[in-house]
XYZ file of C-alpha atoms in Angstrom:
763
model
C 0.000 0.000 0.000
C 0.973 3.662 -0.434
C 1.385 4.347 3.273
C 3.531 1.328 4.004
C 5.763 2.057 1.026
C 6.473 5.576 2.252
C 7.171 4.417 5.802
C 9.614 1.842 4.580
C 11.386 4.461 2.521
C 11.917 6.871 5.429
C 12.667 4.171 7.998
C 12.779 5.452 11.604
C 13.547 9.069 10.737
C 10.068 10.292 9.861
C 6.728 9.481 8.301
C 5.663 11.430 5.215
C 2.004 11.714 4.145
C 0.844 13.798 1.213
C -2.862 14.628 1.496
C -5.082 16.315 -1.051
C -8.289 18.095 -0.103
C -11.054 15.487 -0.156
C -13.615 17.740 -1.777
C -12.373 16.537 -5.178
C -10.359 13.311 -4.866
C -7.589 12.919 -7.404
C -8.247 9.457 -8.750
C -5.439 8.068 -10.795
C -3.570 11.420 -10.847
C -0.091 12.015 -9.453
C -0.059 14.605 -6.621
C 2.026 17.774 -7.146
C 3.677 18.530 -3.815
C 4.406 22.177 -2.927
C 8.089 22.668 -2.180
C 8.132 26.338 -0.996
C 10.399 26.797 1.969
C 8.670 28.016 5.140
C 9.088 31.615 6.199
C 10.497 34.426 4.099
C 8.767 37.289 2.362
C 6.312 35.806 -0.142
C 3.563 37.503 -2.033
C 0.046 36.564 -0.854
C -1.651 34.134 -3.271
C -5.022 32.414 -3.296
C -4.431 28.698 -2.754
C -6.671 26.256 -4.739
C -8.977 24.000 -2.747
C -7.176 20.879 -3.869
C -3.750 22.073 -2.772
C -2.002 19.355 -0.725
C 0.110 19.756 2.369
C 3.111 17.822 3.597
C 2.997 16.025 6.942
C 6.120 14.703 8.627
C 6.217 12.866 11.968
C 7.957 10.078 13.849
C 4.733 8.067 13.721
C 1.619 8.455 11.561
C -1.520 6.343 11.825
C -4.853 6.380 9.977
C -8.249 5.331 11.275
C -9.956 2.231 9.928
C -12.404 4.357 7.942
C -9.541 6.474 6.573
C -11.170 9.750 7.634
C -8.771 10.654 10.450
C -4.994 10.840 10.573
C -3.010 11.013 13.798
C 0.674 12.027 13.989
C 3.023 11.937 16.993
C 6.607 13.006 17.628
C 8.320 15.926 15.869
C 5.193 16.656 13.845
C 5.631 19.131 10.996
C 2.967 20.311 8.549
C 4.007 22.405 5.553
C 1.376 24.316 3.601
C 2.825 26.711 1.032
C 4.703 29.303 3.117
C 3.351 28.255 6.525
C 4.841 25.558 8.728
C 3.100 24.080 11.798
C 5.091 22.076 14.341
C 3.725 20.194 17.387
C 4.128 17.087 19.564
C 0.754 15.642 18.544
C -1.552 16.314 15.598
C -4.972 15.103 14.448
C -6.439 15.768 10.991
C -10.140 15.241 10.244
C -10.717 14.765 6.511
C -14.441 15.411 6.829
C -14.064 18.868 8.336
C -10.611 19.594 6.885
C -9.558 20.710 10.377
C -6.237 20.220 12.144
C -5.908 19.915 15.917
C -2.367 20.294 17.303
C -1.251 19.804 20.907
C 2.019 20.457 22.745
C 4.966 22.764 21.939
C 3.135 24.318 19.038
C 4.863 26.719 16.664
C 3.379 28.166 13.497
C 5.842 29.936 11.172
C 4.075 32.488 8.996
C 5.086 33.829 5.603
C 5.677 37.253 7.200
C 8.510 35.849 9.322
C 6.448 35.940 12.538
C 6.219 32.764 14.635
C 3.195 31.851 16.781
C 3.617 29.568 19.800
C 0.972 27.877 21.961
C -0.192 24.789 23.840
C -3.273 23.940 21.755
C -4.227 24.982 18.229
C -7.153 24.429 15.866
C -6.648 25.332 12.227
C -8.033 24.628 8.794
C -6.123 22.430 6.367
C -4.498 25.465 4.690
C -3.316 26.862 8.044
C -5.007 30.148 7.111
C -7.510 30.425 9.964
C -7.451 29.067 13.472
C -7.352 29.428 17.251
C -4.413 29.162 19.660
C -4.575 28.632 23.421
C -1.894 30.193 25.620
C -0.857 32.361 22.657
C 2.696 33.625 22.271
C 4.220 35.311 19.205
C 7.743 36.353 18.248
C 7.646 38.896 15.421
C 10.199 39.394 12.676
C 11.496 42.617 14.324
C 11.959 40.721 17.638
C 8.804 42.216 19.185
C 6.763 39.884 21.399
C 3.092 39.411 22.186
C 1.346 37.004 24.558
C -2.299 36.316 25.383
C -4.627 33.743 26.887
C -6.220 32.976 23.521
C -5.897 34.227 19.963
C -7.747 33.844 16.701
C -5.784 34.281 13.505
C -6.798 34.727 9.885
C -4.494 35.051 6.915
C -6.833 37.563 5.257
C -7.711 39.665 8.326
C -5.042 39.348 11.007
C -5.165 38.362 14.663
C -7.300 39.058 17.703
C -5.720 38.325 21.077
C -7.512 38.242 24.413
C -5.814 39.640 27.544
C -2.812 40.570 25.455
C 0.583 41.955 26.416
C 2.782 43.504 23.703
C 6.373 44.757 23.882
C 9.168 45.350 21.350
C 11.754 45.274 24.159
C 14.238 42.470 24.671
C 13.784 40.295 27.741
C 16.305 40.405 30.550
C 19.048 37.879 29.778
C 19.551 36.910 33.440
C 15.829 36.836 34.329
C 13.525 36.373 31.300
C 10.483 36.285 33.597
C 11.090 39.909 34.582
C 8.787 42.485 32.973
C 10.419 44.311 30.025
C 11.241 48.007 30.106
C 7.816 48.861 28.739
C 4.795 46.926 27.552
C 1.144 47.483 26.644
C -1.356 45.351 28.501
C -4.908 45.281 27.126
C -8.131 43.319 27.509
C -8.127 42.753 23.759
C -5.665 43.550 20.997
C -6.464 43.387 17.302
C -3.732 43.227 14.684
C -5.360 44.317 11.423
C -2.965 42.992 8.793
C -4.941 44.614 5.981
C -4.636 48.166 7.348
C -1.388 47.290 9.168
C -2.531 48.718 12.480
C -2.494 47.516 16.096
C -5.677 48.333 18.060
C -5.658 48.112 21.860
C -8.808 48.052 24.044
C -8.692 48.974 27.751
C -4.939 49.390 27.520
C -2.318 50.209 30.144
C 1.189 51.369 29.367
C 3.455 49.710 31.917
C 7.044 50.597 32.781
C 8.832 47.583 34.258
C 5.407 46.110 34.996
C 4.097 49.225 36.780
C 1.015 50.835 35.142
C 1.678 54.491 34.306
C -0.931 55.419 31.679
C -4.442 54.146 30.799
C -6.543 54.614 27.688
C -9.800 52.877 26.759
C -8.767 52.811 23.105
C -5.464 53.222 21.383
C -4.068 52.369 17.960
C -0.622 52.438 16.405
C 0.893 51.245 13.115
C 2.488 47.829 13.120
C 6.161 47.238 12.434
C 5.640 46.930 8.668
C 4.295 50.467 8.281
C 6.608 53.205 7.038
C 3.988 55.982 7.138
C 0.336 56.162 8.212
C -2.188 58.891 8.977
C -2.743 59.754 12.619
C -1.835 62.054 15.479
C 1.867 62.365 16.188
C 3.341 62.668 19.645
C 2.525 66.040 21.245
C 5.048 68.604 22.409
C 4.713 70.638 25.596
C 6.884 73.200 27.298
C 7.313 76.465 29.138
C 9.089 79.533 27.767
C 9.383 83.003 29.164
C 8.515 84.475 25.743
C 5.225 82.577 25.372
C 4.404 80.946 28.716
C 3.064 77.405 28.571
C 2.943 76.098 25.003
C 1.493 72.978 23.425
C 1.723 71.473 19.965
C -0.379 68.519 18.753
C 0.569 67.569 15.162
C -1.548 65.420 12.869
C 0.044 63.506 9.992
C -2.056 62.753 6.899
C -0.580 60.207 4.487
C -2.527 61.310 1.417
C -1.067 58.566 -0.750
C 2.270 56.886 -1.391
C 3.807 60.099 -2.758
C 2.057 62.879 -0.793
C 1.614 63.762 2.862
C 0.538 66.721 4.971
C 1.360 67.567 8.585
C -0.880 70.063 10.412
C 0.081 71.201 13.899
C -2.123 73.520 16.003
C -0.129 75.626 18.493
C -1.194 77.192 21.787
C 0.742 79.818 23.803
C -0.758 80.786 27.171
C 0.587 84.373 27.293
C 0.665 85.241 23.583
C -2.025 83.557 21.486
C -2.799 80.681 19.162
C -1.571 79.516 15.797
C -0.808 76.594 13.546
C 1.943 75.175 11.353
C 1.805 72.941 8.305
C 4.116 71.046 5.974
C 3.172 69.528 2.614
C 5.487 67.088 0.830
C 5.218 65.358 -2.516
C 7.517 63.072 -4.450
C 7.392 62.824 -8.236
C 9.073 60.380 -10.559
C 11.628 63.052 -11.401
C 11.536 65.419 -8.441
C 10.046 66.568 -5.166
C 8.167 69.504 -3.611
C 8.031 70.730 -0.026
C 5.982 73.680 1.250
C 5.860 74.642 4.914
C 4.982 77.534 7.138
C 3.342 78.718 10.313
C 1.286 81.576 11.653
C 0.426 82.864 15.126
C -2.152 85.492 16.086
C -0.321 86.846 19.113
C 0.277 89.886 21.233
C 3.658 91.672 21.201
C 6.242 90.553 23.780
C 5.265 91.671 27.280
C 1.784 92.827 26.185
C -1.221 90.831 27.412
C -3.866 93.032 25.744
C -5.427 90.885 23.023
C -6.579 94.023 21.201
C -2.958 94.573 20.229
C -2.577 91.106 18.738
C -1.109 90.822 15.268
C -0.201 88.077 12.820
C 3.327 86.646 12.980
C 4.516 83.872 10.723
C 6.961 82.311 8.348
C 6.982 80.529 5.002
C 9.496 77.975 3.759
C 9.747 75.763 0.736
C 12.094 73.846 -1.489
C 11.801 71.622 -4.505
C 13.661 70.093 -7.384
C 13.048 68.330 -10.671
C 15.251 66.384 -13.072
C 14.362 67.853 -16.457
C 16.374 65.293 -18.425
C 19.628 63.362 -18.134
C 21.643 66.591 -18.129
C 19.510 69.315 -16.559
C 17.772 69.811 -13.253
C 16.035 72.769 -11.629
C 14.928 73.707 -8.150
C 14.055 76.431 -5.679
C 14.565 77.397 -2.050
C 12.354 79.970 -0.307
C 11.997 81.378 3.192
C 10.480 84.529 4.677
C 9.916 85.419 8.328
C 7.755 88.231 9.679
C 9.988 88.998 12.654
C 13.630 88.070 13.400
C 12.732 86.611 16.809
C 9.628 84.748 15.646
C 11.139 81.286 15.132
C 12.925 81.233 18.496
C 10.233 82.998 20.564
C 7.497 80.630 19.377
C 9.758 77.525 19.285
C 8.831 76.713 15.697
C 10.034 73.222 14.807
C 12.704 72.936 12.087
C 10.192 70.836 10.142
C 8.300 74.033 9.286
C 11.382 76.100 8.331
C 14.483 75.823 6.154
C 16.922 75.816 9.080
C 18.037 72.281 8.267
C 19.243 73.570 4.858
C 20.976 76.744 6.085
C 21.656 76.187 9.817
C 24.708 78.463 10.099
C 23.651 81.202 7.715
C 22.969 84.747 8.882
C 20.592 85.258 5.953
C 17.235 83.929 4.873
C 17.863 82.610 1.385
C 15.473 82.586 -1.560
C 16.590 81.033 -4.800
C 15.398 79.538 -8.064
C 17.972 77.790 -10.200
C 18.700 75.476 -13.070
C 21.930 73.554 -13.601
C 23.298 71.287 -16.273
C 25.951 68.575 -16.290
C 27.708 67.487 -19.479
C 30.607 65.263 -18.500
C 33.028 67.586 -16.716
C 31.263 70.707 -18.026
C 28.905 72.558 -15.709
C 26.252 75.251 -16.290
C 24.101 77.102 -13.799
C 21.634 79.984 -13.853
C 20.015 81.266 -10.686
C 18.082 84.163 -9.209
C 18.642 84.703 -5.488
C 17.527 86.892 -2.623
C 19.285 87.337 0.723
C 17.563 88.854 3.762
C 19.518 89.509 6.936
C 18.366 87.790 10.128
C 19.889 90.572 12.229
C 17.755 92.629 14.597
C 19.804 95.641 13.535
C 18.747 95.267 9.907
C 16.081 97.533 8.509
C 12.644 96.289 7.529
C 13.658 96.395 3.864
C 16.965 94.544 3.774
C 16.570 92.182 0.842
C 19.526 91.929 -1.533
C 18.589 90.417 -4.894
C 20.728 88.596 -7.428
C 18.953 88.599 -10.801
C 20.393 86.635 -12.371
C 23.666 84.799 -11.722
C 25.014 82.696 -14.590
C 27.943 80.300 -14.344
C 29.452 78.228 -17.149
C 32.483 75.973 -16.983
C 33.942 74.148 -20.005
C 36.788 71.677 -19.612
C 39.017 70.759 -22.531
C 42.204 68.889 -23.408
C 44.239 69.521 -26.555
C 45.233 66.305 -28.341
C 48.724 67.468 -29.227
C 49.429 69.000 -25.828
C 49.856 67.615 -22.342
C 47.764 68.974 -19.528
C 44.192 70.195 -19.481
C 42.297 73.459 -19.535
C 39.093 75.119 -18.424
C 37.021 78.081 -19.604
C 34.854 79.773 -16.965
C 32.170 82.397 -17.365
C 30.349 84.259 -14.601
C 27.547 86.804 -15.038
C 26.055 88.646 -12.057
C 23.463 91.374 -11.527
C 23.145 92.375 -7.861
C 20.755 94.898 -6.277
C 21.127 96.110 -2.684
C 18.411 97.545 -0.393
C 19.947 101.043 -0.770
C 19.125 100.846 -4.523
C 22.754 100.426 -5.543
C 23.355 97.995 -8.405
C 26.320 96.001 -9.626
C 26.460 94.156 -12.940
C 29.468 91.939 -13.542
C 30.788 89.822 -16.412
C 33.815 87.547 -15.885
C 35.502 85.472 -18.602
C 38.410 83.201 -17.667
C 40.700 80.729 -19.437
C 42.881 78.423 -17.328
C 45.435 75.823 -18.433
C 47.480 73.381 -16.378
C 50.467 71.257 -17.492
C 52.077 68.779 -15.046
C 55.529 67.341 -15.733
C 57.726 64.930 -13.779
C 61.357 63.805 -13.886
C 62.831 60.366 -13.362
C 64.101 61.239 -9.901
C 60.556 62.134 -8.707
C 60.481 65.914 -9.152
C 57.105 67.293 -10.218
C 56.747 70.583 -12.112
C 53.324 72.122 -12.671
C 52.805 75.076 -14.946
C 49.569 77.022 -14.566
C 48.382 79.959 -16.591
C 45.248 81.981 -16.120
C 43.823 84.816 -18.211
C 40.738 86.579 -16.932
C 38.751 89.624 -17.966
C 36.170 91.482 -15.821
C 33.621 94.124 -16.837
C 31.579 95.989 -14.193
C 28.686 98.423 -14.391
C 28.240 100.137 -11.014
C 25.430 102.458 -9.904
C 25.448 104.213 -6.514
C 22.431 106.433 -5.671
C 22.741 109.736 -3.833
C 21.688 108.166 -0.495
C 24.814 106.015 -0.691
C 27.066 108.936 -1.626
C 26.576 111.143 1.466
C 24.831 113.914 -0.428
C 26.918 113.658 -3.584
C 25.414 113.103 -6.990
C 24.534 109.559 -8.044
C 27.494 107.644 -9.429
C 27.384 105.398 -12.479
C 30.447 103.936 -14.098
C 31.737 101.165 -16.343
C 34.942 99.548 -15.121
C 37.073 96.787 -16.555
C 40.246 94.885 -15.847
C 42.370 92.153 -17.427
C 44.080 89.719 -15.075
C 46.877 87.566 -16.511
C 48.545 85.120 -14.133
C 51.165 82.458 -14.663
C 52.731 80.136 -12.110
C 55.367 77.408 -11.985
C 55.215 75.008 -9.045
C 57.910 72.546 -7.995
C 57.386 69.546 -5.669
C 60.098 67.071 -4.739
C 58.943 64.321 -2.305
C 61.908 62.538 -0.671
C 61.507 59.206 1.112
C 63.934 57.689 3.613
C 63.801 54.716 5.972
C 65.486 55.028 9.366
C 65.085 51.864 11.399
C 61.369 51.218 11.710
C 60.404 54.756 10.716
C 59.476 55.937 7.216
C 60.145 59.636 6.677
C 58.807 61.728 3.788
C 60.109 65.273 3.262
C 58.440 67.322 0.530
C 59.667 70.832 -0.290
C 57.355 72.926 -2.478
C 58.053 76.216 -4.202
C 55.829 78.275 -6.492
C 56.581 81.387 -8.505
C 53.542 83.455 -9.528
C 53.815 86.220 -12.116
C 50.994 88.760 -12.364
C 50.586 92.539 -12.652
C 49.889 94.591 -9.530
C 47.153 97.093 -8.776
C 44.190 95.167 -10.188
C 41.854 95.838 -7.230
C 40.073 99.080 -8.119
C 38.649 100.607 -4.944
C 35.577 101.703 -6.937
C 34.621 98.043 -7.476
C 32.370 97.021 -4.538
C 33.512 93.992 -2.605
C 30.445 91.772 -2.343
C 31.878 88.247 -2.303
C 35.528 88.432 -1.162
C 35.384 90.046 2.277
C 36.660 87.111 4.303
C 40.197 85.751 3.990
C 42.844 84.267 6.270
C 46.132 82.840 5.024
C 46.414 79.123 5.787
C 47.897 75.891 4.448
C 44.928 75.355 2.158
C 45.221 78.597 0.154
C 48.961 79.341 0.362
C 49.584 77.969 -3.158
C 46.254 79.006 -4.726
C 46.417 81.331 -7.712
C 43.170 83.058 -6.741
C 43.212 83.004 -2.974
C 39.855 84.716 -2.497
C 36.665 82.661 -2.463
C 34.861 85.233 -4.628
C 35.644 87.243 -7.757
C 35.473 90.901 -6.656
C 38.992 90.871 -5.215
C 42.107 89.602 -7.032
C 45.277 88.063 -5.594
C 47.229 90.389 -7.873
C 50.961 90.973 -8.076
C 53.900 88.606 -8.388
C 54.892 86.439 -5.466
C 56.875 83.412 -4.340
C 55.275 80.755 -2.142
C 57.384 78.135 -0.400
C 56.832 75.406 2.167
C 58.189 72.121 3.536
C 55.978 69.272 4.656
C 57.298 66.262 6.552
C 55.666 63.033 7.690
C 57.134 60.284 9.869
C 55.356 56.944 10.204
C 56.609 54.375 12.690
C 55.873 50.646 12.633
C 54.014 51.044 15.952
C 51.484 53.317 14.106
C 52.923 56.507 15.581
C 52.480 59.372 13.101
C 54.117 62.787 13.251
C 53.675 65.407 10.533
C 54.787 69.008 10.251
C 54.365 71.978 7.935
C 56.133 75.330 7.593
C 55.413 77.821 4.832
C 55.505 81.476 3.853
C 54.849 83.818 0.945
C 56.693 86.862 -0.359
C 55.092 89.456 -2.626
C 56.954 91.755 -5.009
C 54.877 94.741 -3.825
C 53.284 95.900 -0.575
C 49.821 96.769 -1.948
C 47.006 96.223 0.534
C 45.275 93.345 -1.237
C 44.270 91.161 1.673
C 42.341 92.007 4.858
C 44.388 93.649 7.565
C 45.526 90.990 10.021
C 44.892 88.104 7.608
C 48.545 87.052 7.614
C 49.125 88.071 3.988
C 48.570 91.855 4.168
C 52.318 92.621 4.368
C 54.884 92.101 1.643
C 56.384 89.185 3.564
C 53.595 87.077 4.958
C 53.299 85.557 8.382
C 55.000 82.199 8.863
C 52.614 79.259 8.718
C 53.266 76.381 11.093
C 51.316 73.180 11.564
C 51.770 69.789 13.133
C 49.829 66.617 13.888
C 50.991 63.940 16.306
C 49.333 60.555 16.812
C 51.303 58.834 19.629
C 48.657 56.097 19.555
C 45.925 55.553 16.939
C 43.253 56.989 19.261
C 45.026 60.166 20.456
C 45.556 63.265 18.312
C 47.472 66.397 19.245
C 47.647 69.141 16.633
C 48.283 72.817 16.219
C 48.157 75.420 13.473
C 49.806 78.785 13.888
C 50.695 82.007 12.094
C 53.741 83.884 13.367
C 54.448 87.533 12.717
C 57.474 87.647 10.405
C 59.183 90.383 12.459
C 59.231 89.004 16.013
C 57.539 85.611 15.496
C 54.729 86.481 17.868
C 51.613 84.353 17.160
C 48.929 86.226 15.229
C 46.739 83.131 14.860
C 46.826 79.833 16.679
C 44.646 76.769 17.002
C 45.502 73.913 19.346
C 43.474 70.708 19.485
C 43.666 67.565 21.592
C 41.381 64.675 20.753
C 40.895 61.220 22.258
C 38.804 58.692 20.333
C 38.117 55.469 22.234
C 35.312 52.931 22.398
C 34.170 54.329 25.758
C 33.983 57.905 24.538
C 35.210 60.791 22.425
C 36.914 63.872 23.869
C 38.364 66.934 22.159
C 39.375 70.403 23.262
C 40.393 73.247 20.975
C 41.564 76.795 21.544
C 41.468 79.351 18.721
C 42.939 82.831 18.891
C 43.163 85.431 16.154
C 45.194 88.443 17.358
C 46.269 90.334 14.236
C 48.912 93.064 14.349
C 47.520 95.916 12.282
C 49.438 97.986 9.764
C 49.783 101.639 10.785
C 49.946 103.190 7.333
C 47.078 105.308 6.065
C 45.870 102.789 3.507
C 45.489 100.128 6.183
C 43.624 102.503 8.470
C 41.286 103.450 5.651
C 40.606 99.790 4.930
C 40.050 99.102 8.614
C 37.467 101.884 8.765
C 35.663 100.217 5.888
C 35.536 96.970 7.837
C 38.120 95.260 5.638
C 39.947 93.752 8.589
C 40.480 90.382 10.210
C 38.895 90.817 13.669
C 40.318 89.966 17.082
C 38.836 86.749 18.431
C 39.531 84.157 21.100
C 37.420 81.093 21.753
C 37.596 77.849 23.676
C 35.583 74.804 22.651
C 35.313 71.328 24.102
C 33.216 68.282 23.293
C 32.895 64.997 25.133
C 30.750 61.906 24.698
C 31.084 59.333 27.473
C 29.602 55.863 26.992
C 28.786 54.293 30.346
C 27.532 51.072 28.768
C 25.650 49.898 25.677
C 22.658 52.072 26.556
C 23.721 55.147 28.553
C 25.878 58.008 27.355
C 26.580 61.589 28.379
C 27.183 64.179 25.644
C 28.582 67.648 26.311
C 29.699 70.556 24.186
C 30.822 74.070 25.058
C 32.111 77.036 23.112
C 33.075 80.219 24.904
C 33.788 83.571 23.263
C 36.638 84.835 25.430
C 36.532 88.346 23.944
C 32.815 88.997 24.523
C 32.847 86.804 27.642
C 29.730 84.920 26.655
C 28.761 81.406 25.638
C 28.514 80.737 21.919
C 26.844 77.500 22.921
C 26.688 75.195 25.897
C 25.052 71.805 25.434
C 24.702 68.852 27.761
C 22.554 65.758 27.436
C 22.040 62.509 29.321
C 20.830 59.909 26.808
C 19.475 56.385 27.172
C 18.797 54.371 24.012
C 17.998 50.709 23.502
C 16.085 48.588 20.992
C 12.633 49.827 22.080
C 12.956 53.053 24.051
C 15.012 56.205 24.253
C 15.000 59.164 26.607
C 17.167 62.255 26.810
C 17.440 65.243 29.087
C 19.012 68.210 27.298
C 20.244 71.605 28.449
C 21.200 74.096 25.733
C 22.488 77.645 25.817
C 22.888 79.148 22.347
C 23.896 82.566 21.118
C 22.749 83.147 17.553
C 24.065 86.625 16.999
C 23.100 88.509 15.022
C 19.937 86.418 14.751
C 18.743 86.936 18.325
C 19.178 89.622 20.934
C 20.598 87.427 23.689
C 21.474 83.799 24.343
C 18.611 81.355 24.791
C 18.490 78.712 27.506
C 16.353 75.621 26.976
C 15.811 72.528 29.101
C 14.122 69.729 27.171
C 13.005 66.220 28.071
C 12.355 63.914 25.129
C 11.347 60.275 25.142
C 10.419 57.858 22.384
C 8.621 54.499 22.415
C 9.274 52.265 19.424
C 6.226 52.198 17.093
C 4.262 54.461 19.470
C 6.023 57.745 18.689
C 7.798 60.299 20.838
C 6.996 63.221 23.112
C 9.011 66.110 24.415
C 8.794 68.685 27.174
C 10.817 71.872 26.741
C 11.487 74.616 29.274
C 12.856 77.799 27.732
C 14.059 79.918 26.161
C 15.016 81.831 29.289
C 16.696 85.097 28.442
C-alpha cells in the first residue's frame, strides 16, 4: 500500500504523508507537492482548494475508515509558506480541520512565529485558534495572550494581550520588560497594518503608568500612516506654557501633509503645516506657520497681530543633463522662530543652519561630462535685529558656465569659466558683472621624482556700477563702467623625498611656487560683495586666486614656499609638520588687515599633527608675525577617540597686528579687517555602557565673555525606548538679541512615537 511504502522508505527518521483536499479526490492522478520553503517574504496568493500539504512525523496512523490521521513526535505540517510544528496532531478529513497539541509553533510567511499549547486550524493553516498564545515577530517584538484567533486575510485578535518590542532580561527572562502594553483585547489588522488596543495600560517595568480605553498604532511593517503624532509641551518666558499637537495625513504613497495647532498661554494661538510630494523626477516641499499673538510683554489681546513664516524647497530632473529647483523662506519677525519655538520641520533651518541670511533662490543647472552650467536668481535677507525692515539683496540673475578641454597634441588640461552677475542692494545700488576666464594646467615629472606644474590663467572682468545719492553722502549719483584684465602664470615645484630610518618611514616634501601677475588690479571703486573674508592658511597658500569670490584679485607677483614632513613608525605613531611662507613683489594692501598676507612678507605658517597612539591626536596650526615671530593666529586641538567615549578640546585665537599706514587705516574703517577673536571649545561623549551616554559641548567667546553654545545631554537608548534630558544655551548673533536657555526632556517608544517637554528659552 501507499502508506507502508512511504514508511519503509523513510525508515525510523520520519513518516511522510501527502494529502489532497477530499472535496475533489484525485483518482489516478499524481499529486504535485508544494516545495516552498517556510518563512520568508512571499507575495500573498489564493491557494486552490485541492492544494495538498506535507505532513512529517515520527509516527503516523490512519483510522480504519480512513477519515482521520493522527501524527506523533516531531510533527511538521508544511502548507505553502506556513509551517506548523507540534508534539501531537490530528487531521479530520471530513471537516478539513487540524488539531495540534504540545509545543506548538506556526511559522508564517511574514517571518512571525506563533507559539501555543493547543491549536485548531483549517487544512491550509489560514484560519485558526491558539490557546496560551505567544508570538515572536520578525522585528523581535513579542506578544502574549490567553487565547488568539488568527486569519491570513484579516489578522489576529488576542484576548488579555501583552505587547512589547523590548528584549527580555538575559539573566531573568520572567522579569517584565522596560515597557509593555497590557490590554483586555488587541487586534492586529494585517490589511490596514494597524495595532488596536482596548482597555490598555502602558506599563514601565510592569508598573502601570498610563491608561486609555482605546489606542491604535501602526504595526512594524508600516513606514507611514495617517494619525496624530506625539505632542510637544513646554514652558518659555517668551510665550508661557505652550502645546503642539501635530496630525500627519498620508494622502497617498507620494504625498503627505502635517498640520500642527499651536497654543501659547501668554501670547495667542496659531498653527503650522508642511506639505510634501515626491514625483518620478523630483520633489516639492511647502511649509509655514502663523500665530495670532500679542507683542512681547503685552497681554492686551486688542494689540494682537499676525506673525509667521513661510518655507519651501523643490527640485526636478528635467532630463539626463539638466535639473532645476528652488529654495524659499520669509519670516515676519527676526525673533519669531525662536520665541514661538517653531520646529525645524516648518522652516528651512536644516538647509541653512549656520547662515545669517534667509535665502530665496530659483535655479537650473546642467551637467555634461566635466562641463557645468548654472543659472540662478537669489535673494538674501539679513536675520539681524539691527537690519532695517527692507533689507533684501537680490541677485537677478547669476550665470555660471564651466567648459573643460584637453588639446590632443598637448599635455595637460584646460578650463574656460564664465560668470555673469546682476546684484541689487536695499539702498538701490546695483552692480552688474561679467567675468571670462581661461585656465590651463600642465604637469611634468622627472625620473628622480620631481614634479613641475605650470599654470596659466587669463581673466577679464567688466563691471557696471550704480550708486544712488543716499549712498554717496549727499553727492550726486554715481554710475560707471569699469574693466580689468588679469593675466597670471605660475610654476610650481614639488620634490617628495623618502627615507627609511630603522622602523620609521620619513617623507620630506619641499614645495616652491613662482607666480607672475601685474599689480594694482583691485580698483577701490569696485564694490567687494563676495571676497570680504580671507585668512592665510595651508589650504590657500599655493592658490592662484586666494579669495573665495571674484570681486577681489590676488594680484601681483609672489613666491610661495613650504616644507611638509611626515614620519610613520611601525608602531602606528604618526608625526607630521608643515612650515610655509609667501613673499610678494609689492606691498599693496590686497588682503584684509591681520589676515597674515597683508604685508609684503607674509606671516610664517606652522602646523603639526601627532598621533602617539591611533586613538590620540594632538595638533596645532599657527601664524607667526614675520618680524618678532609672535603668534597672530593659533589653534591647538587635543582629541581622544576610544570605544568608551570621544573627547576633544580646541583653543582658537586670532590676534592680528595691524598695519599703521594710512591705507590700512582706511581699509580698517571700511571693515576690511580680520577681527580679534579668542574662543575655547570642548566636546565629550562618554559611553557608560551599551545604553547610557553623556554628551557635552561648550564654546566660549573669550573676547565677549559669553557662551557661543553650551550643550549637555544625558541619553538612554535601547532597541525599544530612548529618553534624553538636554540643556542648551545658544547665542545666535546677530539672529537673536541674547542667548537662549532651553531645558528639554524627550522620550520615544518604538512604534508608538515620541513626546518632548521643553522649558525655555530663558533670556
